[in-house]
């Protein structure tokens, strides 16, 4: 069983379009992280959200943590080809111990 | 700062062989983790450690062993390799909720 479900699994869009990736669970998390992974490399941390309802912006990327701390979303405005990659959400229920990863969303931005 | 380093980058094993995947970090992080990543499956936690001398099982520990004799090093041991262990293995370290990953080891068992 997967503790964190991501949707969609695959996404292919044109440059300039907007998109949203979802990360959902029935469990409560102490914090939730978003990572981007490029082929042949390890995931790289984008953001951590810790407070229910929290919204963080990173240039064209907006991250939101659900009020109940069970879900999160990643919104990209005006996608660029450089945004192409695998986006992973991860949550921890006890800080510093076990992290649970979502299944990932593979994003392709076509020039 | 090298961050998290892993060796080897690639390895092919025959069924039944054993090997150790090396992981080292120079950030003085207490927490270290081993994950495996299969296509379309995200990352699954194999083992983790909260400090030197302390290790614990994750979601998928069967067929693996770890040790943590120093803060810097966290090797992962496969004793009897099986085709089901074909995967990409990532080591990570953290000081809180933010993990830093190594470049991965791609392992094929045939």
Coordinates of N, CA and C in Angstrom, one line a residue:
Chain A
X1 N 0.9 -1.2 0.0 CA 0.0 0.0 0.0 C 0.9 1.2 0.0
X2 N 0.4 2.3 -0.7 CA 1.2 3.5 -0.9 C 0.6 4.5 0.1
X3 N 1.4 5.1 1.0 CA 0.8 6.0 1.9 C 0.5 7.4 1.3
X4 N 1.3 7.8 0.3 CA 1.1 9.0 -0.4 C 0.8 8.7 -1.9
X5 N -0.3 9.2 -2.4 CA -0.7 9.0 -3.8 C -0.5 10.3 -4.5
X6 N 0.2 10.2 -5.7 CA 0.3 11.4 -6.5 C -0.5 11.3 -7.8
X7 N -1.0 12.4 -8.2 CA -1.7 12.5 -9.5 C -1.4 13.8 -10.2
X8 N -1.4 13.8 -11.5 CA -1.4 12.6 -12.3 C 0.0 11.9 -12.3
X9 N 0.1 10.7 -12.8 CA 1.3 10.0 -12.9 C 2.2 10.5 -14.0
X10 N 1.6 10.9 -15.1 CA 2.3 11.5 -16.2 C 1.6 12.7 -16.7
X11 N 2.4 13.7 -17.1 CA 1.9 14.9 -17.6 C 2.8 15.5 -18.7
X12 N 2.2 15.7 -19.9 CA 2.9 16.3 -21.0 C 2.2 17.6 -21.5
X13 N 2.9 18.7 -21.4 CA 2.2 20.0 -21.7 C 3.1 20.8 -22.6
X14 N 2.5 21.9 -23.1 CA 3.3 22.8 -24.0 C 3.9 23.9 -23.1
X15 N 5.0 24.4 -23.5 CA 5.6 25.5 -22.8 C 4.7 26.7 -22.7
X16 N 4.6 27.2 -21.5 CA 3.7 28.4 -21.2 C 2.4 28.0 -20.5
X17 N 2.1 26.7 -20.5 CA 0.9 26.3 -19.8 C 1.1 26.2 -18.3
X18 N 0.0 26.2 -17.6 CA 0.0 26.0 -16.2 C -0.4 24.5 -15.8
X19 N 0.1 24.1 -14.7 CA -0.3 22.7 -14.3 C -0.3 22.6 -12.7
X20 N -1.0 21.6 -12.3 CA -1.0 21.3 -10.8 C -0.8 19.8 -10.6
X21 N 0.0 19.5 -9.7 CA 0.3 18.1 -9.2 C -0.2 17.9 -7.8
X22 N -0.9 16.8 -7.6 CA -1.5 16.6 -6.3 C -0.8 15.4 -5.5
X23 N -0.8 15.6 -4.2 CA -0.2 14.6 -3.4 C -1.2 14.3 -2.2
X24 N -1.8 13.1 -2.1 CA -2.9 12.9 -1.2 C -2.6 11.7 -0.3
X25 N -3.1 11.8 0.9 CA -3.0 10.7 1.9 C -4.2 10.7 2.8
X26 N -4.4 9.6 3.5 CA -5.4 9.5 4.5 C -4.7 9.7 5.9
X27 N -3.4 9.9 5.9 CA -2.6 10.0 7.1 C -2.2 11.5 7.3
X28 N -2.0 11.8 8.5 CA -1.5 13.2 8.9 C 0.0 13.2 8.9
X29 N 0.6 14.2 8.4 CA 2.1 14.3 8.3 C 2.6 15.5 9.1
X30 N 3.7 15.4 9.8 CA 4.4 16.5 10.5 C 4.9 17.5 9.5
X31 N 5.4 17.1 8.4 CA 5.8 18.0 7.3 C 5.8 17.3 6.0
X32 N 5.8 18.0 5.0 CA 5.8 17.4 3.6 C 6.8 18.1 2.8
X33 N 7.5 17.4 2.0 CA 8.5 17.9 1.1 C 8.2 17.6 -0.4
X34 N 8.6 18.5 -1.2 CA 8.6 18.3 -2.7 C 10.0 18.2 -3.2
X35 N 10.3 17.2 -4.0 CA 11.6 17.1 -4.7 C 11.4 17.0 -6.2
X36 N 12.4 17.4 -6.9 CA 12.5 17.2 -8.4 C 13.7 16.3 -8.7
X37 N 13.5 15.3 -9.5 CA 14.5 14.4 -9.9 C 14.7 14.3 -11.4
X38 N 16.0 14.5 -11.8 CA 16.3 14.4 -13.2 C 16.9 13.0 -13.5
X39 N 16.8 12.6 -14.8 CA 17.3 11.2 -15.1 C 18.7 11.0 -14.7
X40 N 19.0 9.9 -14.0 CA 20.3 9.5 -13.6 C 20.8 10.3 -12.4
X41 N 20.0 11.0 -11.7 CA 20.4 11.8 -10.5 C 19.5 11.5 -9.3
X42 N 19.9 11.9 -8.2 CA 19.1 11.8 -7.0 C 18.1 12.9 -6.9
X43 N 17.0 12.7 -6.1 CA 16.1 13.8 -5.9 C 16.7 15.0 -5.3
X44 N 16.2 16.2 -5.7 CA 16.7 17.5 -5.1 C 15.6 18.2 -4.4
X45 N 15.7 18.6 -3.2 CA 14.7 19.2 -2.4 C 14.3 20.6 -3.0
X46 N 13.0 20.8 -3.2 CA 12.4 22.1 -3.7 C 11.9 22.9 -2.5
X47 N 11.1 22.2 -1.6 CA 10.5 23.0 -0.5 C 10.0 22.0 0.6
X48 N 9.9 22.6 1.8 CA 9.3 21.9 2.9 C 8.2 22.7 3.4
X49 N 7.0 22.1 3.6 CA 5.9 22.8 4.3 C 5.6 22.1 5.6
X50 N 5.3 22.8 6.6 CA 5.1 22.2 8.0 C 3.8 22.6 8.6
X51 N 3.2 23.7 8.2 CA 2.0 24.2 8.9 C 0.7 23.9 8.0
X52 N -0.3 23.4 8.6 CA -1.6 23.2 7.8 C -2.0 24.5 7.2
X53 N -2.3 24.5 5.9 CA -2.8 25.7 5.2 C -1.6 26.5 4.6
X54 N -0.4 26.1 4.9 CA 0.8 26.9 4.5 C 0.9 27.0 3.0
X55 N 1.2 28.1 2.4 CA 1.5 28.3 1.0 C 2.9 28.9 0.9
X56 N 3.7 28.2 0.0 CA 5.1 28.7 -0.2 C 5.2 28.9 -1.7
X57 N 5.9 30.0 -2.1 CA 6.2 30.3 -3.5 C 7.7 30.2 -3.8
X58 N 8.0 29.6 -4.9 CA 9.4 29.5 -5.3 C 9.4 29.9 -6.8
X59 N 9.6 31.2 -7.1 CA 9.5 31.7 -8.4 C 8.2 31.3 -9.1
X60 N 8.1 30.5 -10.1 CA 6.9 30.1 -10.7 C 6.2 28.9 -10.1
X61 N 6.8 28.4 -9.0 CA 6.2 27.2 -8.3 C 5.5 27.6 -7.1
X62 N 4.3 27.2 -6.8 CA 3.5 27.4 -5.6 C 3.2 26.1 -5.0
X63 N 3.5 26.0 -3.7 CA 3.3 24.8 -2.9 C 2.3 25.1 -1.8
X64 N 1.3 24.1 -1.6 CA 0.3 24.3 -0.6 C 0.2 23.0 0.2
X65 N 0.1 23.2 1.5 CA -0.1 22.1 2.5 C -1.5 22.2 2.9
X66 N -2.3 21.1 2.8 CA -3.6 21.1 3.2 C -3.9 21.4 4.7
X67 N -5.0 22.0 5.0 CA -5.4 22.4 6.3 C -5.2 21.3 7.3
X68 N -5.6 20.1 6.9 CA -5.5 18.9 7.8 C -4.2 18.2 7.8
X69 N -3.2 18.7 7.0 CA -1.9 18.2 6.9 C -1.9 16.7 6.3
X70 N -2.9 16.5 5.4 CA -2.9 15.1 4.8 C -2.6 15.2 3.3
X71 N -2.5 16.4 2.8 CA -2.4 16.5 1.3 C -1.6 17.8 1.0
X72 N -1.1 17.8 -0.3 CA -0.4 19.0 -0.7 C -0.5 19.1 -2.2
X73 N -0.3 20.3 -2.7 CA -0.3 20.5 -4.2 C 0.9 21.3 -4.6
X74 N 1.3 21.1 -5.9 CA 2.3 21.9 -6.5 C 1.8 22.5 -7.8
X75 N 1.8 23.8 -7.9 CA 1.3 24.5 -9.1 C 2.4 25.2 -9.8
X76 N 2.6 24.9 -11.1 CA 3.6 25.6 -11.9 C 2.9 26.5 -12.8
X77 N 3.3 27.7 -12.8 CA 2.8 28.7 -13.8 C 3.7 28.9 -14.9
X78 N 3.2 29.0 -16.1 CA 4.0 29.2 -17.3 C 5.2 28.3 -17.4
X79 N 4.9 27.0 -17.5 CA 5.9 25.9 -17.5 C 7.0 26.2 -18.6
X80 N 8.2 25.8 -18.2 CA 9.3 25.9 -19.1 C 9.9 24.6 -19.3
X81 N 10.6 24.3 -20.4 CA 11.3 23.0 -20.7 C 12.2 22.6 -19.5
X82 N 12.8 23.6 -18.9 CA 13.7 23.3 -17.7 C 12.9 22.7 -16.5
X83 N 11.6 22.8 -16.5 CA 10.8 22.2 -15.4 C 10.6 20.7 -15.6
X84 N 11.0 20.2 -16.8 CA 10.8 18.7 -17.1 C 11.6 17.9 -16.0
X85 N 10.9 16.9 -15.5 CA 11.5 16.0 -14.5 C 10.5 15.2 -13.8
X86 N 10.9 14.4 -12.8 CA 10.0 13.6 -12.0 C 9.8 14.4 -10.7
X87 N 8.6 14.7 -10.3 CA 8.3 15.4 -9.1 C 7.8 14.4 -8.0
X88 N 8.4 14.5 -6.9 CA 8.1 13.6 -5.8 C 7.7 14.3 -4.6
X89 N 6.6 13.9 -3.9 CA 6.3 14.4 -2.6 C 6.7 13.4 -1.6
X90 N 7.0 13.8 -0.4 CA 7.5 13.0 0.7 C 7.0 13.6 2.0
X91 N 6.6 12.7 2.9 CA 6.1 13.2 4.2 C 6.7 12.4 5.3
X92 N 6.9 13.1 6.4 CA 7.3 12.4 7.6 C 6.3 12.6 8.7
X93 N 6.1 11.5 9.5 CA 5.1 11.5 10.5 C 5.8 11.7 11.9
X94 N 7.1 11.4 11.9 CA 7.9 11.7 13.1 C 9.2 12.3 12.6
X95 N 9.4 13.6 12.9 CA 10.5 14.3 12.3 C 11.9 13.6 12.5
X96 N 12.6 13.4 11.4 CA 13.9 12.9 11.4 C 13.9 11.4 11.3
X97 N 12.8 10.7 11.3 CA 12.8 9.3 11.3 C 12.4 8.8 9.9
X98 N 11.3 8.2 9.7 CA 10.9 7.6 8.4 C 10.2 8.6 7.5
X99 N 10.6 8.6 6.3 CA 10.0 9.4 5.3 C 9.2 8.5 4.3
X100 N 8.1 8.9 3.9 CA 7.3 8.2 2.9 C 7.1 9.0 1.6
X101 N 7.5 8.3 0.5 CA 7.5 9.0 -0.7 C 6.2 8.7 -1.5
X102 N 5.8 9.6 -2.3 CA 4.7 9.4 -3.3 C 5.2 8.6 -4.5
X103 N 4.3 8.3 -5.4 CA 4.7 7.5 -6.6 C 5.3 8.3 -7.6
X104 N 5.2 9.6 -7.5 CA 5.9 10.5 -8.5 C 5.0 10.9 -9.6
X105 N 5.3 12.1 -10.1 CA 4.6 12.7 -11.3 C 5.7 13.0 -12.3
X106 N 5.7 12.4 -13.5 CA 6.7 12.6 -14.5 C 6.1 13.7 -15.4
X107 N 6.8 14.9 -15.4 CA 6.4 16.1 -16.2 C 7.3 16.3 -17.4
X108 N 6.7 16.4 -18.6 CA 7.5 16.8 -19.8 C 6.9 18.1 -20.3
X109 N 7.7 19.1 -20.5 CA 7.3 20.4 -21.0 C 7.9 20.5 -22.4
X110 N 7.0 20.6 -23.4 CA 7.4 20.6 -24.8 C 7.6 22.0 -25.3
X111 N 8.8 22.3 -25.8 CA 9.1 23.7 -26.3 C 8.2 24.1 -27.4
Chain B
X1 N 32.7 20.8 0.1 CA 31.7 19.9 0.6 C 31.2 19.0 -0.6
X2 N 31.4 17.7 -0.4 CA 31.0 16.7 -1.4 C 29.6 16.4 -1.2
X3 N 29.0 16.6 0.0 CA 27.6 16.2 0.2 C 27.5 14.7 0.5
X4 N 26.6 14.0 -0.3 CA 26.4 12.6 -0.1 C 27.0 11.9 -1.3
X5 N 27.9 11.0 -1.1 CA 28.6 10.3 -2.2 C 28.2 8.8 -2.1
X6 N 28.1 8.2 -3.3 CA 27.8 6.7 -3.3 C 28.7 6.1 -4.3
X7 N 29.1 4.8 -4.0 CA 29.9 4.0 -4.9 C 29.4 2.6 -4.8
X8 N 29.4 1.8 -5.9 CA 29.7 2.2 -7.2 C 28.6 2.9 -7.8
X9 N 28.7 3.4 -9.1 CA 27.6 4.0 -9.8 C 26.8 3.0 -10.5
X10 N 27.4 2.0 -11.0 CA 26.7 0.8 -11.7 C 27.3 -0.5 -11.2
X11 N 26.5 -1.5 -11.2 CA 27.0 -2.8 -10.8 C 26.1 -3.9 -11.4
X12 N 26.7 -5.0 -11.9 CA 25.9 -6.1 -12.3 C 26.3 -7.3 -11.4
X13 N 25.4 -8.0 -10.8 CA 25.7 -9.1 -10.0 C 25.0 -10.3 -10.5
X14 N 25.6 -11.5 -10.2 CA 24.9 -12.7 -10.5 C 24.1 -13.1 -9.3
X15 N 23.0 -13.9 -9.5 CA 22.2 -14.4 -8.5 C 23.0 -15.1 -7.4
X16 N 22.8 -14.8 -6.2 CA 23.5 -15.4 -5.1 C 24.8 -14.7 -4.6
X17 N 25.3 -13.8 -5.5 CA 26.5 -13.0 -5.1 C 26.1 -12.0 -4.0
X18 N 27.2 -11.5 -3.4 CA 27.0 -10.5 -2.3 C 27.8 -9.2 -2.7
X19 N 27.3 -8.1 -2.2 CA 28.1 -6.9 -2.4 C 27.7 -5.8 -1.3
X20 N 28.5 -4.8 -1.2 CA 28.2 -3.7 -0.3 C 28.2 -2.4 -1.1
X21 N 27.1 -1.7 -1.0 CA 26.9 -0.3 -1.5 C 27.4 0.7 -0.5
X22 N 28.3 1.5 -0.9 CA 28.9 2.5 0.0 C 28.2 3.8 -0.1
X23 N 28.1 4.4 1.1 CA 27.5 5.8 1.2 C 28.2 6.6 2.2
X24 N 28.6 7.8 1.9 CA 29.3 8.7 2.9 C 28.7 10.1 2.8
X25 N 28.7 10.8 3.9 CA 28.3 12.2 3.9 C 29.2 13.0 4.7
X26 N 29.4 14.2 4.3 CA 30.4 15.1 5.0 C 29.7 16.3 5.6
X27 N 28.4 16.2 5.9 CA 27.6 17.3 6.4 C 27.3 17.2 7.9
X28 N 27.9 16.1 8.5 CA 27.7 15.9 9.9 C 26.2 15.6 10.3
X29 N 25.5 15.1 9.4 CA 24.1 14.8 9.6 C 23.9 13.5 10.5
X30 N 23.0 13.6 11.4 CA 22.8 12.4 12.3 C 22.0 11.3 11.5
X31 N 21.0 11.8 10.7 CA 20.1 10.8 10.1 C 20.6 10.4 8.7
X32 N 20.6 9.1 8.4 CA 20.9 8.6 7.1 C 19.9 7.5 6.7
X33 N 19.7 7.4 5.4 CA 18.7 6.5 4.8 C 19.2 5.8 3.6
X34 N 18.6 4.6 3.4 CA 18.8 3.9 2.1 C 17.4 3.7 1.5
X35 N 17.3 4.0 0.2 CA 16.0 3.8 -0.5 C 16.3 3.0 -1.8
X36 N 15.3 2.4 -2.3 CA 15.4 1.8 -3.6 C 14.3 2.4 -4.4
X37 N 14.6 2.6 -5.7 CA 13.6 3.2 -6.6 C 13.4 2.3 -7.8
X38 N 12.2 1.8 -7.9 CA 11.8 1.0 -9.1 C 10.9 1.9 -10.0
X39 N 10.9 1.5 -11.3 CA 10.2 2.4 -12.2 C 8.7 2.5 -11.8
X40 N 8.2 3.7 -11.8 CA 6.8 4.0 -11.5 C 6.4 3.7 -10.1
X41 N 7.4 3.5 -9.2 CA 7.1 3.1 -7.8 C 7.5 4.1 -6.8
X42 N 8.1 5.2 -7.2 CA 8.6 6.1 -6.2 C 9.8 5.5 -5.4
X43 N 10.1 6.0 -4.2 CA 11.2 5.5 -3.4 C 10.6 4.8 -2.2
X44 N 11.2 3.6 -2.0 CA 10.9 2.8 -0.8 C 12.0 2.8 0.2
X45 N 11.7 3.0 1.5 CA 12.8 3.1 2.5 C 13.2 1.6 2.9
X46 N 14.5 1.4 2.8 CA 15.0 0.1 3.1 C 15.4 0.0 4.6
X47 N 16.3 0.9 5.0 CA 16.8 1.0 6.3 C 17.1 2.5 6.6
X48 N 17.1 2.8 7.9 CA 17.6 4.2 8.2 C 18.3 4.1 9.6
X49 N 19.0 5.3 9.8 CA 19.8 5.4 11.1 C 19.7 6.8 11.6
X50 N 19.5 6.8 12.9 CA 19.3 8.1 13.6 C 20.7 8.6 14.2
X51 N 21.7 7.8 14.1 CA 23.0 8.2 14.6 C 23.9 7.0 14.6
X52 N 25.2 7.2 14.9 CA 26.2 6.1 14.9 C 25.8 5.1 15.9
X53 N 25.8 3.8 15.4 CA 25.5 2.7 16.3 C 24.0 2.3 16.3
X54 N 23.1 3.1 15.7 CA 21.7 2.9 15.7 C 21.1 2.8 14.3
X55 N 20.5 1.6 14.0 CA 19.8 1.4 12.7 C 18.5 0.8 13.0
X56 N 17.6 1.0 12.0 CA 16.2 0.5 12.1 C 15.7 0.2 10.7
X57 N 14.8 -0.8 10.7 CA 14.2 -1.2 9.4 C 13.2 -0.2 8.9
X58 N 13.1 -0.1 7.5 CA 12.1 0.7 6.9 C 11.0 -0.2 6.3
X59 N 10.5 0.2 5.2 CA 9.4 -0.5 4.6 C 9.8 -1.8 3.9
X60 N 11.0 -1.9 3.3 CA 11.4 -3.1 2.6 C 12.7 -3.6 2.9
X61 N 13.0 -4.0 4.2 CA 14.3 -4.4 4.6 C 14.8 -5.8 4.2
X62 N 13.9 -6.7 3.8 CA 14.3 -8.1 3.6 C 15.3 -8.2 2.5
X63 N 16.4 -8.9 2.8 CA 17.5 -9.2 1.9 C 18.6 -8.2 2.0
X64 N 18.5 -7.3 2.9 CA 19.5 -6.2 3.1 C 20.0 -6.2 4.6
X65 N 21.2 -5.6 4.7 CA 21.7 -5.3 6.1 C 22.4 -4.0 6.0
X66 N 22.5 -3.3 7.2 CA 23.2 -2.1 7.3 C 24.0 -2.1 8.6
X67 N 24.9 -1.1 8.6 CA 25.7 -0.8 9.8 C 26.0 0.7 9.8
X68 N 26.2 1.2 11.0 CA 26.5 2.6 11.1 C 27.6 2.8 12.2
X69 N 28.8 2.6 11.9 CA 29.9 2.6 12.9 C 30.4 4.1 13.1
X70 N 30.2 4.9 12.1 CA 30.6 6.3 12.2 C 29.4 7.2 11.7
X71 N 29.5 8.5 12.0 CA 28.4 9.4 11.6 C 28.5 9.6 10.1
X72 N 29.7 9.4 9.5 CA 29.8 9.7 8.0 C 29.4 8.6 7.1
X73 N 29.5 7.3 7.6 CA 29.3 6.2 6.6 C 28.1 5.3 7.0
X74 N 27.5 4.9 5.9 CA 26.2 4.1 6.1 C 26.2 3.0 5.0
X75 N 27.0 2.0 5.0 CA 27.0 1.0 4.0 C 25.7 0.1 4.0
X76 N 25.3 -0.3 2.8 CA 24.2 -1.3 2.6 C 24.7 -2.6 2.1
X77 N 24.4 -3.7 2.7 CA 24.9 -5.0 2.3 C 23.8 -5.9 1.7
X78 N 24.1 -6.5 0.6 CA 23.2 -7.5 0.0 C 24.0 -8.8 0.1
X79 N 23.4 -9.8 0.8 CA 24.1 -11.0 1.1 C 23.9 -12.0 0.0
X80 N 22.7 -12.2 -0.5 CA 22.4 -13.2 -1.5 C 21.5 -12.5 -2.6
X81 N 22.2 -12.0 -3.6 CA 21.5 -11.1 -4.5 C 20.4 -11.9 -5.3
X82 N 19.2 -11.3 -5.4 CA 18.1 -11.9 -6.2 C 17.7 -10.9 -7.2
X83 N 17.1 -11.4 -8.3 CA 16.6 -10.6 -9.4 C 15.7 -9.5 -8.9
X84 N 14.9 -9.7 -7.8 CA 14.0 -8.7 -7.3 C 14.7 -7.5 -6.7
X85 N 16.0 -7.6 -6.5 CA 16.8 -6.5 -6.0 C 17.4 -5.6 -7.1
X86 N 17.1 -6.0 -8.3 CA 17.4 -5.1 -9.4 C 16.7 -3.8 -9.2
X87 N 17.4 -2.7 -9.1 CA 16.8 -1.4 -8.8 C 17.9 -0.3 -8.8
X88 N 17.4 0.9 -8.6 CA 18.4 2.0 -8.3 C 18.3 2.3 -6.8
X89 N 19.5 2.4 -6.2 CA 19.6 2.6 -4.8 C 20.1 4.0 -4.5
X90 N 19.4 4.7 -3.6 CA 19.8 6.0 -3.2 C 20.0 6.1 -1.7
X91 N 21.1 6.7 -1.4 CA 21.4 7.0 0.0 C 21.1 8.5 0.3
X92 N 20.6 8.8 1.5 CA 20.3 10.2 1.8 C 20.7 10.5 3.2
X93 N 20.9 11.7 3.5 CA 21.2 12.2 4.9 C 20.3 13.4 5.2
X94 N 20.1 13.6 6.5 CA 19.3 14.8 6.8 C 19.6 15.2 8.3
X95 N 19.3 16.5 8.6 CA 19.5 17.0 10.0 C 18.1 17.3 10.5
X96 N 17.1 17.4 9.7 CA 15.7 17.6 10.1 C 14.8 16.9 9.1
X97 N 13.9 17.7 8.5 CA 12.9 17.1 7.6 C 13.4 17.2 6.1
X98 N 14.6 17.7 5.9 CA 15.1 17.9 4.5 C 16.2 17.0 4.2
X99 N 16.0 16.1 3.3 CA 17.0 15.1 2.9 C 17.8 15.5 1.8
X100 N 19.1 15.1 1.8 CA 20.0 15.3 0.7 C 20.4 14.0 0.2
X101 N 20.3 13.8 -1.1 CA 20.5 12.5 -1.8 C 21.8 12.4 -2.5
X102 N 22.3 11.2 -2.5 CA 23.4 10.9 -3.3 C 23.0 10.7 -4.8
X103 N 24.0 10.4 -5.7 CA 23.6 10.2 -7.1 C 23.1 8.9 -7.5
X104 N 23.1 7.9 -6.6 CA 22.5 6.6 -6.8 C 23.5 5.6 -7.3
X105 N 23.1 4.3 -7.1 CA 23.8 3.1 -7.6 C 22.8 2.3 -8.4
X106 N 23.0 2.1 -9.7 CA 22.1 1.3 -10.5 C 22.6 -0.2 -10.4
X107 N 21.8 -1.1 -9.8 CA 22.2 -2.5 -9.6 C 21.3 -3.4 -10.5
X108 N 22.0 -4.3 -11.2 CA 21.2 -5.3 -12.0 C 21.7 -6.7 -11.5
X109 N 20.7 -7.5 -11.1 CA 21.0 -8.9 -10.7 C 20.4 -9.8 -11.8
X110 N 21.4 -10.6 -12.3 CA 20.9 -11.5 -13.4 C 21.3 -13.0 -13.1

